[in-house]
Amino acid sequence: MTDEFNAEIYYDDDANSANLENKTVAVLGYGSQGHAHAQNLADSGVNVAVGLREDSSSREAAEADGLKVGTPKEVAASADVISMLVPDTVQPAVYADIEDELEPGDTLQFAHGFNIHYGQIEPPEDVDVTMIAPKSPGHLVRRNYENDQGTPGLLAVYQDATGDAKDEALAYAEAIGCTRAGVVETTFREETETDLFGEQAVLCGGITELIKVAYETLVDAGYSPEMAYFECLNEMKLIVDLMYEGGMREMWDSVSDTAEYGGLTQGPAIIDDGVRANMDETLEAVQNGEFAREWITENQTGRPVYHQAKQRDVNHEIEDVGARLRSLFAWAEEDGETEDEKEQVRA
């Protein structure tokens, strides 16, 4: 544990695997996170069962991986810890199916706090409610574990009915490999709101719109789509990798002085006070539940806005240009991520 940061960070020495001994963990779902949690737990000696619908296409894969499989209700009935790793939109219905199987002292665990924070799932007061959230796609959680490496994660306790919720959560984090890298303590509220804001303002929404607008600006000015693609999208990975490895300072130190000067002076001109105001509005909608209500309604009505927006993005010219260019270069065949792994991320 370290006192150098505002948040507590936990490592292997802070976790005790005895807190999961003689307990059964039911992992509900076998997609991106589910397959990684279940396999890592099993390899760590934890008794694991995977909960899937009888018609789930993932049943065969889970069984082939040597795991016990049953319906969510069946595996929850004999579990001490129920890890809810189905998609957020499905969780309320799955919880309604397994709710009667929760016994006093059991643990209901999540990898994202959306449904707890926004009241879509309301557990009984006599169970622990915790979160262990690896900050990585599931295939990397699994790969890192197999390579004796770790994946950073988050830890939160929403409800501590037993007094042991945190210790058990740390044992779970250790079993899936997160404490090898470090687990940051947070809250359900903080994880949920920062996660949604980050996705919308930067990681998924902001960055894709920035790329598309920059691409369109170059193409509209008469530059070739291929050059616009390389400058505005392809090179993004190189820059992000540098920042991932050593922060923004590492990136600035690695690019040319010309790039650094241009970025330092023009970046604030592009991301101006208007963008800051828009980000404030986005954060407010997350904080006051407006986005959550909108997303819940969107799912209840068949996702009309979602499908329209997704189709608009898929049809953008940059997608066709990128696909054509990527197929021409050798690195297109050197991607270390298999198609199976990519499919599990999408699941």
PDB file of C-alpha atoms in Angstrom, residues 9-164:
ATOM      1  CA  ILE A   9      -3.353   1.314  -4.181  1.00  0.00           C
ATOM      2  CA  TYR A  10      -3.145  -2.382  -3.287  1.00  0.00           C
ATOM      3  CA  TYR A  11      -0.745  -5.080  -4.462  1.00  0.00           C
ATOM      4  CA  ASP A  12      -0.251  -8.827  -3.956  1.00  0.00           C
ATOM      5  CA  ASP A  13       1.093  -8.321  -0.446  1.00  0.00           C
ATOM      6  CA  ASP A  14      -2.152  -6.620   0.547  1.00  0.00           C
ATOM      7  CA  ALA A  15      -4.328  -9.518  -0.586  1.00  0.00           C
ATOM      8  CA  ASN A  16      -4.957 -12.841   1.136  1.00  0.00           C
ATOM      9  CA  SER A  17      -6.201 -15.713  -1.008  1.00  0.00           C
ATOM     10  CA  ALA A  18      -7.617 -17.348   2.142  1.00  0.00           C
ATOM     11  CA  ASN A  19     -10.558 -14.958   1.844  1.00  0.00           C
ATOM     12  CA  LEU A  20     -11.780 -16.986  -1.147  1.00  0.00           C
ATOM     13  CA  GLU A  21     -10.931 -20.437   0.202  1.00  0.00           C
ATOM     14  CA  ASN A  22     -13.842 -22.877   0.315  1.00  0.00           C
ATOM     15  CA  LYS A  23     -16.000 -20.399  -1.596  1.00  0.00           C
ATOM     16  CA  THR A  24     -17.640 -20.784  -4.977  1.00  0.00           C
ATOM     17  CA  VAL A  25     -17.631 -17.933  -7.477  1.00  0.00           C
ATOM     18  CA  ALA A  26     -20.357 -17.771 -10.103  1.00  0.00           C
ATOM     19  CA  VAL A  27     -19.235 -15.769 -13.130  1.00  0.00           C
ATOM     20  CA  LEU A  28     -22.306 -14.639 -15.050  1.00  0.00           C
ATOM     21  CA  GLY A  29     -21.382 -14.083 -18.675  1.00  0.00           C
ATOM     22  CA  TYR A  30     -18.503 -15.337 -20.816  1.00  0.00           C
ATOM     23  CA  GLY A  31     -17.732 -12.359 -23.040  1.00  0.00           C
ATOM     24  CA  SER A  32     -14.775  -9.998 -22.870  1.00  0.00           C
ATOM     25  CA  GLN A  33     -14.437  -9.860 -19.085  1.00  0.00           C
ATOM     26  CA  GLY A  34     -16.314 -13.032 -18.179  1.00  0.00           C
ATOM     27  CA  HIS A  35     -14.024 -15.476 -19.946  1.00  0.00           C
ATOM     28  CA  ALA A  36     -10.922 -13.838 -18.479  1.00  0.00           C
ATOM     29  CA  HIS A  37     -12.210 -13.708 -14.904  1.00  0.00           C
ATOM     30  CA  ALA A  38     -13.460 -17.286 -14.988  1.00  0.00           C
ATOM     31  CA  GLN A  39     -10.281 -18.776 -16.443  1.00  0.00           C
ATOM     32  CA  ASN A  40      -7.948 -16.752 -14.208  1.00  0.00           C
ATOM     33  CA  LEU A  41      -9.947 -17.621 -11.094  1.00  0.00           C
ATOM     34  CA  ALA A  42      -9.899 -21.307 -11.997  1.00  0.00           C
ATOM     35  CA  ASP A  43      -6.147 -21.242 -12.650  1.00  0.00           C
ATOM     36  CA  SER A  44      -5.697 -19.603  -9.234  1.00  0.00           C
ATOM     37  CA  GLY A  45      -7.436 -22.526  -7.578  1.00  0.00           C
ATOM     38  CA  VAL A  46     -10.806 -20.896  -7.007  1.00  0.00           C
ATOM     39  CA  ASN A  47     -13.952 -22.996  -7.431  1.00  0.00           C
ATOM     40  CA  VAL A  48     -15.703 -21.397 -10.420  1.00  0.00           C
ATOM     41  CA  ALA A  49     -18.953 -21.948 -12.277  1.00  0.00           C
ATOM     42  CA  VAL A  50     -20.073 -19.984 -15.337  1.00  0.00           C
ATOM     43  CA  GLY A  51     -23.676 -18.853 -15.676  1.00  0.00           C
ATOM     44  CA  LEU A  52     -25.071 -18.710 -19.208  1.00  0.00           C
ATOM     45  CA  ARG A  53     -28.452 -18.994 -20.865  1.00  0.00           C
ATOM     46  CA  GLU A  54     -29.253 -22.479 -22.107  1.00  0.00           C
ATOM     47  CA  ASP A  55     -29.137 -21.190 -25.697  1.00  0.00           C
ATOM     48  CA  SER A  56     -25.970 -19.119 -25.216  1.00  0.00           C
ATOM     49  CA  SER A  57     -23.398 -19.433 -27.987  1.00  0.00           C
ATOM     50  CA  SER A  58     -20.669 -19.167 -25.321  1.00  0.00           C
ATOM     51  CA  ARG A  59     -21.585 -22.424 -23.564  1.00  0.00           C
ATOM     52  CA  GLU A  60     -19.462 -24.583 -25.829  1.00  0.00           C
ATOM     53  CA  ALA A  61     -16.429 -22.311 -25.386  1.00  0.00           C
ATOM     54  CA  ALA A  62     -16.718 -22.254 -21.587  1.00  0.00           C
ATOM     55  CA  GLU A  63     -17.048 -26.028 -21.412  1.00  0.00           C
ATOM     56  CA  ALA A  64     -14.115 -26.465 -23.812  1.00  0.00           C
ATOM     57  CA  ASP A  65     -12.079 -24.335 -21.413  1.00  0.00           C
ATOM     58  CA  GLY A  66     -12.786 -26.899 -18.704  1.00  0.00           C
ATOM     59  CA  LEU A  67     -15.278 -24.840 -16.711  1.00  0.00           C
ATOM     60  CA  LYS A  68     -18.498 -25.933 -15.060  1.00  0.00           C
ATOM     61  CA  VAL A  69     -21.467 -24.317 -16.810  1.00  0.00           C
ATOM     62  CA  GLY A  70     -25.094 -23.869 -15.780  1.00  0.00           C
ATOM     63  CA  THR A  71     -27.847 -21.310 -16.103  1.00  0.00           C
ATOM     64  CA  PRO A  72     -27.329 -18.081 -14.131  1.00  0.00           C
ATOM     65  CA  LYS A  73     -29.936 -19.213 -11.610  1.00  0.00           C
ATOM     66  CA  GLU A  74     -28.362 -22.653 -11.210  1.00  0.00           C
ATOM     67  CA  VAL A  75     -24.820 -21.424 -10.563  1.00  0.00           C
ATOM     68  CA  ALA A  76     -25.994 -18.544  -8.352  1.00  0.00           C
ATOM     69  CA  ALA A  77     -27.835 -20.997  -6.095  1.00  0.00           C
ATOM     70  CA  SER A  78     -24.596 -22.615  -4.931  1.00  0.00           C
ATOM     71  CA  ALA A  79     -22.327 -19.566  -5.118  1.00  0.00           C
ATOM     72  CA  ASP A  80     -20.907 -17.426  -2.350  1.00  0.00           C
ATOM     73  CA  VAL A  81     -19.751 -14.732  -4.776  1.00  0.00           C
ATOM     74  CA  ILE A  82     -21.785 -13.806  -7.851  1.00  0.00           C
ATOM     75  CA  SER A  83     -19.744 -11.831 -10.385  1.00  0.00           C
ATOM     76  CA  MET A  84     -22.098  -9.928 -12.696  1.00  0.00           C
ATOM     77  CA  LEU A  85     -20.203  -9.746 -15.993  1.00  0.00           C
ATOM     78  CA  VAL A  86     -23.017  -9.663 -18.522  1.00  0.00           C
ATOM     79  CA  PRO A  87     -23.529  -6.335 -20.379  1.00  0.00           C
ATOM     80  CA  ASP A  88     -24.949  -3.423 -18.386  1.00  0.00           C
ATOM     81  CA  THR A  89     -28.167  -3.454 -20.394  1.00  0.00           C
ATOM     82  CA  VAL A  90     -28.795  -7.123 -19.568  1.00  0.00           C
ATOM     83  CA  GLN A  91     -27.862  -7.033 -15.888  1.00  0.00           C
ATOM     84  CA  PRO A  92     -31.237  -5.953 -14.416  1.00  0.00           C
ATOM     85  CA  ALA A  93     -33.035  -8.862 -16.087  1.00  0.00           C
ATOM     86  CA  VAL A  94     -30.330 -11.337 -15.057  1.00  0.00           C
ATOM     87  CA  TYR A  95     -30.411 -10.016 -11.500  1.00  0.00           C
ATOM     88  CA  ALA A  96     -34.187 -10.458 -11.368  1.00  0.00           C
ATOM     89  CA  ASP A  97     -33.637 -14.102 -12.318  1.00  0.00           C
ATOM     90  CA  ILE A  98     -31.013 -14.810  -9.642  1.00  0.00           C
ATOM     91  CA  GLU A  99     -32.148 -12.446  -6.878  1.00  0.00           C
ATOM     92  CA  ASP A 100     -33.895 -15.180  -4.888  1.00  0.00           C
ATOM     93  CA  GLU A 101     -30.668 -17.204  -4.801  1.00  0.00           C
ATOM     94  CA  LEU A 102     -28.827 -14.549  -2.768  1.00  0.00           C
ATOM     95  CA  GLU A 103     -28.366 -15.536   0.846  1.00  0.00           C
ATOM     96  CA  PRO A 104     -27.231 -13.386   3.781  1.00  0.00           C
ATOM     97  CA  GLY A 105     -23.468 -13.002   3.652  1.00  0.00           C
ATOM     98  CA  ASP A 106     -23.193 -13.632  -0.096  1.00  0.00           C
ATOM     99  CA  THR A 107     -21.397 -11.175  -2.361  1.00  0.00           C
ATOM    100  CA  LEU A 108     -22.769  -9.528  -5.471  1.00  0.00           C
ATOM    101  CA  GLN A 109     -19.823  -8.267  -7.487  1.00  0.00           C
ATOM    102  CA  PHE A 110     -19.553  -6.016 -10.518  1.00  0.00           C
ATOM    103  CA  ALA A 111     -16.933  -4.766 -12.968  1.00  0.00           C
ATOM    104  CA  HIS A 112     -18.822  -1.505 -13.599  1.00  0.00           C
ATOM    105  CA  GLY A 113     -21.065   0.424 -11.247  1.00  0.00           C
ATOM    106  CA  PHE A 114     -23.771   1.647 -13.660  1.00  0.00           C
ATOM    107  CA  ASN A 115     -26.716  -0.420 -12.466  1.00  0.00           C
ATOM    108  CA  ILE A 116     -25.978   0.007  -8.774  1.00  0.00           C
ATOM    109  CA  HIS A 117     -25.239   3.719  -8.987  1.00  0.00           C
ATOM    110  CA  TYR A 118     -28.334   4.508 -11.038  1.00  0.00           C
ATOM    111  CA  GLY A 119     -30.637   2.244  -9.053  1.00  0.00           C
ATOM    112  CA  GLN A 120     -31.401  -0.348 -11.724  1.00  0.00           C
ATOM    113  CA  ILE A 121     -30.314  -3.100  -9.312  1.00  0.00           C
ATOM    114  CA  GLU A 122     -31.124  -2.804  -5.601  1.00  0.00           C
ATOM    115  CA  PRO A 123     -29.509  -5.660  -3.639  1.00  0.00           C
ATOM    116  CA  PRO A 124     -30.801  -6.703  -0.198  1.00  0.00           C
ATOM    117  CA  GLU A 125     -29.049  -5.129   2.780  1.00  0.00           C
ATOM    118  CA  ASP A 126     -27.628  -8.424   4.071  1.00  0.00           C
ATOM    119  CA  VAL A 127     -25.240  -9.087   1.164  1.00  0.00           C
ATOM    120  CA  ASP A 128     -21.888  -7.517   0.287  1.00  0.00           C
ATOM    121  CA  VAL A 129     -21.761  -5.463  -2.905  1.00  0.00           C
ATOM    122  CA  THR A 130     -18.306  -4.940  -4.378  1.00  0.00           C
ATOM    123  CA  MET A 131     -16.503  -4.095  -7.594  1.00  0.00           C
ATOM    124  CA  ILE A 132     -13.316  -5.380  -9.148  1.00  0.00           C
ATOM    125  CA  ALA A 133     -12.871  -3.680 -12.500  1.00  0.00           C
ATOM    126  CA  PRO A 134      -9.768  -4.469 -14.597  1.00  0.00           C
ATOM    127  CA  LYS A 135      -8.853  -1.425 -16.677  1.00  0.00           C
ATOM    128  CA  SER A 136      -8.291  -3.427 -19.810  1.00  0.00           C
ATOM    129  CA  PRO A 137     -10.197  -5.568 -22.327  1.00  0.00           C
ATOM    130  CA  GLY A 138     -10.666  -9.129 -21.122  1.00  0.00           C
ATOM    131  CA  HIS A 139      -8.318 -10.770 -23.612  1.00  0.00           C
ATOM    132  CA  LEU A 140      -5.454  -8.726 -22.147  1.00  0.00           C
ATOM    133  CA  VAL A 141      -6.507  -9.594 -18.595  1.00  0.00           C
ATOM    134  CA  ARG A 142      -6.182 -13.227 -19.583  1.00  0.00           C
ATOM    135  CA  ARG A 143      -2.980 -12.823 -21.608  1.00  0.00           C
ATOM    136  CA  ASN A 144      -1.247 -10.850 -18.871  1.00  0.00           C
ATOM    137  CA  TYR A 145      -2.184 -13.468 -16.288  1.00  0.00           C
ATOM    138  CA  GLU A 146      -0.795 -16.276 -18.430  1.00  0.00           C
ATOM    139  CA  ASN A 147       2.433 -14.294 -18.883  1.00  0.00           C
ATOM    140  CA  ASP A 148       2.790 -13.828 -15.111  1.00  0.00           C
ATOM    141  CA  GLN A 149       2.006 -10.154 -15.511  1.00  0.00           C
ATOM    142  CA  GLY A 150      -0.785  -8.051 -14.080  1.00  0.00           C
ATOM    143  CA  THR A 151      -3.574  -5.777 -15.239  1.00  0.00           C
ATOM    144  CA  PRO A 152      -4.334  -2.618 -13.229  1.00  0.00           C
ATOM    145  CA  GLY A 153      -7.797  -2.584 -11.727  1.00  0.00           C
ATOM    146  CA  LEU A 154     -10.250  -0.721  -9.535  1.00  0.00           C
ATOM    147  CA  LEU A 155     -11.706  -1.789  -6.197  1.00  0.00           C
ATOM    148  CA  ALA A 156     -14.894  -0.426  -4.651  1.00  0.00           C
ATOM    149  CA  VAL A 157     -17.189  -1.486  -1.816  1.00  0.00           C
ATOM    150  CA  TYR A 158     -20.772  -0.287  -2.052  1.00  0.00           C
ATOM    151  CA  GLN A 159     -22.190  -2.383   0.761  1.00  0.00           C
ATOM    152  CA  ASP A 160     -20.266  -4.213   3.501  1.00  0.00           C
ATOM    153  CA  ALA A 161     -22.777  -6.433   5.256  1.00  0.00           C
ATOM    154  CA  THR A 162     -20.234  -8.947   6.530  1.00  0.00           C
ATOM    155  CA  GLY A 163     -17.375  -6.633   7.454  1.00  0.00           C
ATOM    156  CA  ASP A 164     -15.126  -8.658   5.130  1.00  0.00           C
TER     157      ASP A 164
END
